[in-house]
XYZ file of C-alpha atoms in Angstrom:
676
model
C 79.839 88.287 54.758
C 78.079 85.078 53.878
C 76.157 83.297 56.764
C 77.530 79.615 57.742
C 74.762 77.519 58.164
C 74.194 77.237 61.912
C 72.894 81.243 61.092
C 70.336 79.747 58.445
C 69.444 77.276 60.817
C 68.543 80.278 62.869
C 67.228 82.234 60.371
C 64.617 79.223 58.355
C 62.847 81.790 57.104
C 65.065 83.639 54.868
C 67.071 81.206 54.182
C 63.417 80.049 52.837
C 63.162 82.894 50.729
C 66.573 82.624 49.135
C 65.137 79.771 47.319
C 63.266 80.202 44.458
C 59.817 80.574 44.503
C 58.271 77.067 43.638
C 61.335 75.609 45.494
C 60.169 77.540 49.054
C 56.567 76.916 48.282
C 57.477 72.928 48.078
C 59.141 73.551 50.964
C 56.342 74.725 53.239
C 54.196 71.846 51.526
C 56.356 69.376 52.772
C 56.991 71.505 56.451
C 52.961 71.608 57.370
C 52.518 67.546 55.745
C 55.317 67.671 59.026
C 53.343 69.556 61.284
C 49.716 67.458 60.053
C 51.265 64.532 61.278
C 53.069 65.245 64.232
C 49.416 67.476 65.239
C 47.675 64.096 64.807
C 50.255 62.303 67.028
C 50.609 64.329 69.893
C 46.529 65.433 70.500
C 44.784 61.672 68.744
C 42.286 61.836 71.403
C 40.966 65.634 70.628
C 41.085 64.837 66.954
C 39.908 61.265 66.935
C 36.983 62.752 68.625
C 36.569 65.476 66.401
C 36.700 62.680 63.530
C 33.922 61.054 64.786
C 31.443 63.434 65.717
C 31.634 65.474 62.561
C 31.739 63.166 60.393
C 28.612 61.374 62.000
C 26.884 64.599 60.478
C 25.837 62.578 57.367
C 24.081 60.719 59.471
C 22.604 63.284 61.778
C 22.248 66.279 59.266
C 20.176 63.638 56.810
C 18.838 60.761 58.592
C 16.582 58.186 56.804
C 13.372 58.420 58.191
C 11.968 55.701 57.258
C 10.259 53.300 60.062
C 11.785 50.238 61.101
C 9.108 47.714 60.861
C 11.168 44.685 61.077
C 12.633 45.147 64.811
C 10.610 46.707 67.234
C 11.811 47.737 70.709
C 9.718 45.946 74.555
C 10.379 48.676 76.715
C 10.851 48.946 80.046
C 10.597 52.431 81.052
C 8.947 54.668 83.190
C 5.052 53.895 83.329
C 6.276 50.143 83.180
C 7.994 50.249 86.382
C 5.075 52.531 88.120
C 2.829 50.687 86.879
C 3.616 46.618 87.712
C 6.939 47.118 90.037
C 10.668 48.884 90.812
C 13.224 47.053 88.145
C 14.102 44.104 88.152
C 10.755 42.972 87.868
C 9.922 39.160 89.272
C 10.959 36.981 87.050
C 7.294 35.301 86.792
C 6.986 38.779 85.677
C 9.270 38.127 82.861
C 8.416 34.795 82.112
C 4.140 36.562 81.437
C 6.085 39.420 78.942
C 7.497 36.212 77.479
C 4.189 34.103 76.815
C 2.549 37.702 76.196
C 5.177 38.458 73.136
C 4.997 35.186 71.580
C 0.791 34.659 71.473
C 0.873 37.921 70.215
C 3.298 36.557 67.480
C 6.577 38.243 68.113
C 9.575 35.077 65.796
C 12.754 35.612 67.551
C 12.652 37.311 71.513
C 15.812 38.878 72.451
C 16.858 39.760 75.912
C 19.564 43.102 76.342
C 18.039 41.947 80.029
C 20.874 39.959 82.099
C 19.576 37.167 84.360
C 23.007 36.739 85.963
C 21.783 35.286 89.657
C 18.313 32.847 90.183
C 16.155 33.559 91.767
C 12.782 32.610 92.504
C 10.417 32.181 89.308
C 13.367 31.077 87.486
C 12.094 27.541 86.406
C 8.990 28.888 84.675
C 10.936 31.598 83.185
C 13.060 29.359 81.409
C 10.451 26.930 80.389
C 8.153 30.583 78.554
C 11.818 31.093 76.874
C 11.862 27.405 75.774
C 8.072 27.486 74.463
C 8.367 30.486 73.444
C 10.089 31.491 69.472
C 13.596 32.371 68.377
C 14.880 33.587 72.170
C 18.256 35.028 72.827
C 19.826 36.367 76.124
C 22.622 38.795 76.834
C 25.612 37.694 78.482
C 28.438 40.626 78.715
C 32.151 39.960 78.573
C 33.504 42.559 80.178
C 36.731 44.205 77.944
C 39.347 45.843 79.737
C 38.156 45.156 82.557
C 41.108 44.926 85.800
C 39.593 42.591 88.182
C 38.580 39.577 87.879
C 34.487 39.592 87.569
C 33.123 35.871 86.788
C 29.577 35.409 86.618
C 27.596 33.123 85.906
C 28.282 30.538 82.475
C 29.085 31.599 79.091
C 26.851 29.265 76.301
C 26.378 28.885 72.225
C 30.251 29.721 70.422
C 31.372 30.004 67.662
C 32.780 27.749 65.851
C 35.670 29.047 62.898
C 36.635 31.530 64.703
C 40.121 31.464 66.250
C 40.674 33.044 69.968
C 44.545 34.612 70.305
C 46.991 31.557 69.850
C 44.828 28.598 69.736
C 42.998 27.105 67.428
C 38.887 26.676 68.078
C 36.826 23.866 66.611
C 36.305 24.031 62.767
C 39.173 26.732 62.222
C 41.427 25.989 59.003
C 45.373 26.621 61.006
C 47.633 29.020 59.273
C 44.192 31.622 59.695
C 44.708 34.584 62.185
C 41.981 37.102 62.984
C 41.075 39.931 65.279
C 39.064 39.082 67.622
C 38.808 40.766 71.546
C 39.152 38.525 74.302
C 39.130 39.181 77.710
C 38.751 36.599 81.139
C 35.430 38.823 83.101
C 31.751 38.275 82.153
C 28.499 38.138 83.328
C 26.200 35.985 82.350
C 23.051 33.984 82.887
C 23.445 31.869 85.367
C 23.710 27.917 85.184
C 19.707 27.285 84.654
C 19.608 29.011 81.312
C 22.564 27.956 79.622
C 20.120 26.130 77.003
C 18.887 29.070 75.830
C 20.891 30.783 72.941
C 23.134 34.184 73.904
C 24.918 36.352 72.462
C 26.827 39.177 73.602
C 26.167 42.840 74.310
C 30.317 44.331 75.010
C 29.960 47.976 73.284
C 33.559 49.432 72.652
C 32.566 52.599 74.806
C 35.233 55.849 72.577
C 37.406 57.960 74.816
C 34.126 60.418 74.744
C 32.050 58.289 76.336
C 30.240 56.787 73.413
C 29.573 53.982 71.725
C 30.527 54.031 68.032
C 32.084 50.446 67.733
C 30.540 46.702 68.752
C 32.721 43.682 69.407
C 31.330 41.100 66.699
C 32.862 38.803 68.587
C 34.632 38.625 72.286
C 36.077 35.090 72.781
C 36.508 34.285 76.785
C 38.233 31.049 77.887
C 39.455 30.742 73.835
C 35.651 30.514 72.880
C 34.837 33.244 70.272
C 30.878 34.208 71.849
C 28.659 36.787 69.198
C 26.876 39.696 69.406
C 23.600 39.488 70.429
C 22.577 40.837 66.919
C 24.879 37.837 65.690
C 23.092 35.495 67.809
C 19.970 36.729 66.471
C 20.491 36.088 63.216
C 21.756 32.203 63.797
C 18.856 32.039 65.501
C 16.362 32.860 63.316
C 18.438 30.272 60.841
C 17.235 27.280 63.098
C 20.902 26.891 62.420
C 21.606 23.118 64.610
C 25.965 24.574 64.481
C 26.336 28.133 64.692
C 29.637 28.926 62.665
C 31.005 31.613 60.421
C 34.479 32.528 58.535
C 36.718 35.346 59.626
C 38.917 36.890 56.745
C 41.668 39.525 56.140
C 40.886 41.173 52.694
C 43.763 43.420 50.837
C 41.340 44.688 48.371
C 41.620 48.817 48.858
C 37.976 49.356 49.483
C 37.504 46.906 51.148
C 37.265 45.952 55.359
C 40.735 44.948 57.162
C 38.256 41.531 58.179
C 35.226 40.324 56.390
C 32.648 37.427 59.099
C 30.770 35.033 56.787
C 27.821 33.259 58.566
C 27.258 29.859 57.530
C 23.642 30.273 58.233
C 23.136 33.047 56.526
C 24.683 32.739 52.987
C 25.369 35.737 51.422
C 25.791 38.515 54.155
C 29.249 39.529 54.424
C 29.744 41.555 57.918
C 32.606 44.198 57.646
C 34.795 44.334 60.282
C 37.660 46.430 61.162
C 41.028 45.551 62.220
C 40.297 44.094 65.594
C 37.767 42.365 64.131
C 34.939 45.089 66.141
C 31.949 46.841 63.427
C 30.634 50.490 63.275
C 27.077 51.413 64.383
C 25.145 52.948 62.236
C 23.273 55.920 63.124
C 22.048 56.082 59.580
C 18.243 56.190 60.905
C 16.583 58.803 63.283
C 15.640 57.495 66.537
C 12.215 57.938 66.214
C 11.927 55.535 63.021
C 12.391 52.358 65.818
C 8.874 51.335 66.777
C 8.785 50.990 70.543
C 6.156 49.549 73.015
C 5.621 49.794 76.613
C 6.073 46.453 78.346
C 3.048 47.116 80.469
C 1.208 47.573 77.639
C 2.305 44.156 76.474
C 1.286 42.493 79.220
C -2.040 44.540 79.089
C -2.584 43.519 75.817
C -2.961 46.837 74.916
C -1.824 47.433 71.820
C -3.360 47.241 67.610
C -3.587 43.338 66.954
C -0.985 42.261 64.149
C 1.363 45.458 65.496
C 3.873 42.347 67.497
C 2.992 40.000 63.968
C 6.425 38.494 62.611
C 8.696 40.676 64.053
C 11.168 40.923 66.073
C 11.291 42.066 69.893
C 13.858 43.459 71.482
C 13.260 43.935 75.063
C 15.586 46.294 76.967
C 15.224 49.016 79.515
C 14.279 52.408 78.312
C 13.400 54.200 81.929
C 16.460 56.379 83.278
C 16.587 54.996 87.026
C 17.885 51.494 85.247
C 20.532 52.756 84.060
C 21.087 51.663 81.379
C 21.813 54.924 78.949
C 24.755 55.581 76.787
C 25.722 58.814 74.322
C 24.950 59.292 70.776
C 25.289 61.486 68.097
C 21.243 62.369 67.888
C 21.255 62.162 71.983
C 23.567 62.619 74.373
C 21.798 60.100 76.961
C 19.640 57.821 74.482
C 18.629 53.923 75.730
C 21.157 51.186 75.644
C 18.879 49.150 73.852
C 18.132 51.481 70.895
C 22.292 50.650 70.111
C 20.811 46.949 69.378
C 17.844 47.851 67.216
C 20.687 49.364 64.810
C 23.003 47.123 65.178
C 19.688 45.156 63.951
C 17.895 47.007 61.308
C 21.683 47.046 60.186
C 22.632 43.752 59.573
C 19.175 43.123 57.756
C 19.966 45.709 55.547
C 23.121 44.845 55.125
C 24.508 48.089 55.051
C 26.946 47.615 57.894
C 29.456 51.250 57.934
C 33.507 50.499 57.574
C 36.523 52.350 56.793
C 37.971 50.451 54.383
C 41.988 48.655 53.415
C 43.111 52.332 51.517
C 41.639 54.682 54.136
C 45.523 56.202 54.668
C 45.893 56.487 50.232
C 43.266 57.501 49.892
C 43.653 60.447 52.439
C 47.386 60.863 51.078
C 45.604 60.711 48.101
C 43.331 63.785 48.566
C 46.275 65.338 50.761
C 48.221 65.623 47.350
C 45.280 67.639 45.928
C 45.043 69.989 48.492
C 48.402 70.598 48.131
C 48.683 70.899 44.610
C 45.133 73.521 44.555
C 46.993 75.653 47.518
C 50.364 75.216 44.977
C 48.672 76.741 42.522
C 46.696 79.486 44.762
C 50.449 80.904 45.648
C 51.950 80.420 42.138
C 49.352 82.827 40.608
C 51.321 85.779 42.940
C 49.072 89.407 43.582
C 45.403 89.463 44.735
C 44.693 85.354 43.660
C 46.848 84.462 46.386
C 46.519 86.900 49.417
C 42.663 86.286 49.060
C 42.718 82.732 47.338
C 44.945 81.080 50.047
C 42.652 82.175 53.423
C 39.273 81.632 51.422
C 40.726 77.565 50.191
C 42.282 77.605 53.833
C 38.220 77.727 54.843
C 37.036 75.413 52.425
C 38.771 72.620 51.476
C 38.429 71.277 55.193
C 34.495 71.372 54.029
C 35.138 69.551 51.451
C 37.458 66.705 52.864
C 34.390 66.884 55.663
C 31.991 66.717 52.952
C 33.663 64.104 50.664
C 33.613 62.093 53.610
C 29.912 62.079 54.187
C 29.161 60.973 50.935
C 30.830 58.007 51.447
C 29.786 57.343 54.862
C 26.225 58.289 53.164
C 25.949 56.731 50.025
C 28.718 53.572 49.947
C 29.040 53.095 53.880
C 32.547 54.371 53.399
C 33.606 55.190 56.828
C 36.844 57.708 55.231
C 38.127 59.888 57.838
C 38.405 63.896 57.023
C 40.730 65.109 59.321
C 44.485 64.688 58.129
C 43.427 66.166 55.268
C 41.465 68.739 56.194
C 44.373 69.591 59.377
C 46.975 70.026 55.825
C 45.525 72.237 54.451
C 44.525 74.345 56.714
C 48.368 74.114 58.111
C 49.751 74.459 54.146
C 47.528 77.334 53.800
C 48.944 79.594 56.772
C 52.379 78.592 55.935
C 51.637 80.007 52.121
C 50.393 83.042 53.656
C 53.352 83.521 55.653
C 56.300 82.737 53.530
C 54.190 85.094 50.400
C 53.567 87.651 53.058
C 57.176 87.386 53.787
C 58.341 87.666 50.538
C 55.784 90.756 49.669
C 57.676 92.553 53.141
C 61.834 91.177 51.500
C 60.210 92.597 48.319
C 58.805 95.629 48.607
C 61.355 96.123 51.447
C 63.715 95.020 48.726
C 62.409 98.133 46.617
C 62.630 100.634 49.024
C 65.990 100.503 49.243
C 66.605 100.693 45.631
C 64.038 103.693 46.359
C 65.622 105.459 48.547
C 68.952 105.070 46.203
C 67.865 107.302 43.544
C 65.785 109.608 45.888
C 66.230 111.001 50.034
C 65.168 107.871 51.992
C 61.934 110.896 53.265
C 60.301 110.983 50.202
C 60.724 107.420 49.575
C 58.945 106.329 52.234
C 56.562 108.421 51.268
C 56.203 107.520 47.986
C 56.143 103.383 48.543
C 53.566 103.851 50.632
C 51.185 105.900 49.878
C 48.947 105.508 46.069
C 50.443 107.347 43.264
C 48.219 110.647 41.664
C 47.993 112.984 39.327
C 47.408 116.334 41.415
C 50.071 118.589 42.825
C 51.016 116.937 45.908
C 54.240 119.609 47.172
C 54.932 121.645 50.357
C 57.042 124.350 51.308
C 59.759 124.273 53.018
C 62.758 126.124 54.568
C 65.981 125.046 53.445
C 69.738 125.665 52.821
C 70.931 124.297 49.498
C 74.536 123.695 48.133
C 74.660 123.435 44.275
C 78.004 121.440 43.048
C 79.225 121.399 39.590
C 82.222 119.922 38.085
C 84.134 122.563 35.649
C 85.559 121.391 32.171
C 83.664 118.144 31.932
C 82.409 118.273 29.068
C 85.187 118.905 27.411
C 86.972 115.952 29.853
C 84.235 113.819 28.140
C 84.122 114.612 24.563
C 88.136 113.436 25.432
C 87.580 110.289 27.126
C 86.387 107.439 26.620
C 82.877 107.578 28.511
C 83.826 104.489 30.815
C 86.180 107.060 33.101
C 83.629 109.543 32.115
C 81.666 107.324 34.820
C 83.713 106.318 36.412
C 84.342 109.787 37.530
C 81.224 110.962 38.221
C 81.265 107.469 40.551
C 83.561 108.647 42.234
C 82.730 112.592 42.744
C 79.422 111.156 43.465
C 80.321 108.403 46.221
C 82.084 110.800 47.596
C 80.177 114.091 47.589
C 76.894 112.245 49.062
C 79.311 110.698 51.885
C 80.461 114.391 53.306
C 77.094 115.622 52.653
C 75.682 113.460 54.770
C 77.825 113.469 57.449
C 77.755 117.050 57.931
C 73.445 116.642 58.633
C 72.256 117.002 54.530
C 70.663 114.685 52.267
C 70.826 114.522 48.700
C 68.297 115.418 46.532
C 69.562 114.719 43.622
C 72.612 113.978 40.230
C 72.076 116.057 37.195
C 74.549 115.642 34.314
C 77.997 116.762 36.181
C 76.509 118.065 39.605
C 74.944 117.011 41.964
C 71.769 119.400 44.606
C 72.452 119.243 48.755
C 69.401 119.560 50.641
C 69.855 120.816 54.624
C 66.272 121.696 55.904
C 65.493 125.150 57.724
C 67.181 128.513 56.924
C 68.985 129.197 60.473
C 73.113 129.528 60.846
C 73.318 125.765 61.786
C 72.108 124.843 58.120
C 74.262 127.414 57.303
C 77.777 126.357 59.041
C 77.028 122.804 57.957
C 76.832 123.480 54.669
C 79.704 125.519 54.522
C 81.712 122.769 56.380
C 80.860 120.508 53.707
C 81.755 122.758 51.071
C 85.220 122.735 52.491
C 85.251 119.520 53.270
C 84.462 118.162 49.291
C 86.541 121.056 47.826
C 90.044 119.729 49.549
C 88.603 115.795 49.917
C 87.267 115.326 46.155
C 88.690 118.770 44.278
C 92.214 117.816 45.560
C 92.321 114.085 45.435
C 90.092 112.794 44.059
C 89.642 115.179 40.731
C 93.244 114.308 37.630
C 95.630 115.845 38.395
C 97.382 116.278 34.969
C 94.198 116.561 32.089
C 94.824 115.604 28.607
C 97.335 117.413 26.794
C 94.523 120.356 25.089
C 92.297 120.696 27.895
C 91.492 122.776 31.099
C 91.968 120.398 34.425
C 88.598 119.708 36.421
C 87.719 121.555 39.403
C 84.764 121.818 41.853
C 82.506 124.601 41.817
C 80.324 124.922 45.014
C 77.595 127.852 45.382
C 75.251 127.886 48.649
C 72.189 130.149 49.604
C 69.624 129.782 51.968
C 65.815 130.553 51.179
C 61.869 129.033 50.681
C 61.224 126.147 48.267
C 58.064 124.122 47.211
C 59.024 120.440 47.283
C 57.046 117.342 46.398
C 56.003 115.832 43.567
C 54.376 116.430 40.121
C 53.381 114.834 36.924
C 51.017 112.349 36.071
C 50.266 109.059 38.326
C 52.240 107.048 35.546
C 54.996 108.839 35.879
C 55.974 111.090 38.235
C 58.889 113.581 39.216
C 59.849 114.881 43.257
C 60.941 118.425 42.804
C 62.193 120.676 44.022
C 61.125 124.144 43.018
C 61.609 127.862 44.389
C 63.432 131.098 43.100
C 66.008 129.965 46.007
C 66.741 126.759 43.818
C 67.737 129.012 40.827
C 69.860 131.313 42.599
C 72.003 128.812 44.027
C 72.696 127.394 40.733
C 73.265 130.371 39.310
C 76.104 131.887 42.488
C 77.784 127.962 41.304
C 78.215 129.259 38.294
C 79.291 132.388 39.555
C 82.540 130.173 41.190
C 84.423 130.362 37.398
C 83.464 133.839 36.352
C 85.191 134.875 39.990
C 87.618 132.190 40.078
C 86.421 131.236 43.274
C 85.275 127.609 44.410
C 83.091 128.376 47.211
C 80.337 131.351 46.867
C 77.204 131.807 49.500
C 75.154 133.737 49.091
C 73.613 136.793 50.418
C 70.585 134.644 52.635
C 73.105 132.389 53.564
C 76.445 134.437 54.141
C 74.290 136.678 56.921
C 74.633 133.815 58.697
C 77.417 133.100 58.989
C 78.657 136.054 61.419
C 81.448 134.030 62.502
C 83.042 133.099 58.981
C 85.493 135.402 57.767
C 84.000 135.755 54.432
C 84.783 137.758 52.510
C 82.370 140.401 49.577
C 83.122 139.422 45.976
C 80.005 142.387 45.347
C 76.868 142.457 43.634
C 75.998 140.763 40.302
C 72.962 140.419 38.383
C 72.924 136.932 38.044
C 71.943 135.147 35.621
C 67.456 135.205 34.085
C 67.017 136.747 37.390
C 65.868 140.322 37.508
C 67.343 141.759 41.172
C 71.081 141.703 41.858
C 72.580 139.441 43.921
C 75.472 139.654 46.657
C 78.376 136.692 46.532
C 81.187 135.964 49.400
C 83.687 134.133 49.436
C 85.967 132.573 52.190
C 88.544 134.222 52.788
C 91.124 132.777 51.203
C 93.439 131.774 54.389
C 90.058 129.469 55.099
C 89.375 128.496 51.397
C 90.541 125.254 50.452
C 93.502 125.027 48.181
C 93.516 122.556 44.978
C 97.218 120.659 45.502
C 97.629 121.107 42.129
C 101.599 122.081 41.465
C 100.463 123.663 38.151
C 97.935 125.380 40.205
C 99.344 129.291 39.401
C 98.833 128.682 35.533
C 95.143 127.785 36.127
C 93.168 128.993 33.193
C 89.529 129.903 33.802
C 87.218 128.861 31.597
C 83.619 131.033 31.396
C 81.000 128.611 32.061
C 82.060 124.835 32.670
C 78.417 123.605 31.869
C 77.165 122.602 27.825
């Protein structure tokens, strides 16, 4: 009965195994793609974190150890707090620090510090900042901040960048850009309005790490640049802070680029949301730092700060400006600003290309082709190649990502190809294992059709050997043979002879198995059946099988009217018990399953005597002793062909012996032998 489509859905693997091998493997690869997509969708947060952390290994395993000479961190560290005063410092103290840095020859002073509240000494600090070269203060637009919070005054927006649906000054109509926006902020109070500013608002990832910084944040419809970008604009002494934000369509280009009008040649790559990725290519110890108290006391080498950009920020753990980085779980936030400044000055800002998904798809197809090729090899190549590929292909995807990041500042990603290769290799392994299991089962079934089930199982699940693999056991044997079949086969077409033998073997096998025996072999026009043991039960079952074979086969299956000139076919059966050797013999490349011993020879000779004695069933003396309850008639003692000891033969009594349903049976002519 053929399975319905619904049943095929209930047994998907069985349905796949019925496909052609190439089609089944291709289907597994497609299913792996669907599973990979679902996993990326469902576990996006966790997998994205994994991709980011392992993807940053390209930076952390082989970082750039070149000392950063242009940017120096002026650290408000634990020693400064201990020697000067707890944080926050008085504004007069900050004014002293600004003046000391300016006198040391610092070109730019970038304050990663908020001055949101008016305090005594603000006048001194403002005067010091206005007198210093290139001061830039921090302001913080609060992204994803639900409660409205507005402290201080946001100043120094940049022209040329659109905010939302509005168009800022200098922006052409129709230009759309992805820019973060908010209505909440913390900024310096109005007394510092004349001092240039830049925002220090990071994008915090789901794992708490900071990997991106908005290049521009819109507040109340005005775009405000990041602190590092403000530093570049301040360094050029540009009267107008203008920029152009363009959308890119090139395959390997970023989603957007920001170009500063006062800084030609610098193209800052941004993602679709207007964020730049922070580079962790440099090792943390490459950024020079000097304690703020040493600057105040003049305790540093002359010329150390000459023509540098000083980044003033807190590094003391007690102040709380601590963020996790790939190098350290607790790094000062001012380090992030130093990294952004360094990558902008070097024009080496990492970004994800527009064609990242397409490139990952192409890489996934390459992995699929590799896995398809390994699965096609079959055998050990697939058994070992697919697991190895499941381990190496994710590593290859990660390695490619690391190489592109290190050499070209391209953040490609690697999770989907890696996840796909794991799923695809697993499904192909499952397919190949199921196919091997199915083929082994099919081979076993076919082998079992030629050999007894226990022997077939032993052969199927053991390695071939050139030694004798046999055991001695007690058995009851039944030999059945079609008498006069050779003459019949000579006179009739081979197809008719084959059909007759097929019916005989099929019916006899069913009867033997019904009575607890098993067919050992079909040979010529006869068969040899075996029952385990040489007890009364085995002998009784063999005799019952013989009687039923005579009634069913001899009376109903064999032709009742033989061709002219031929003797009718008849079934002769011999039964005997005794020890035998059963097992495999022969060379490893051509084994033979054999049943050996005197008992086998005697049983075959007893069957041959059925023609001589005109008895359909003859029983040897060993089996006859076990059949004391049966009505057996002695046929005398005979010296069987090829043997030296006479053997007594017995036959079921005439009343129990089955009679052939042949109207001409009284004229039966017995022909000696019956075998060619």
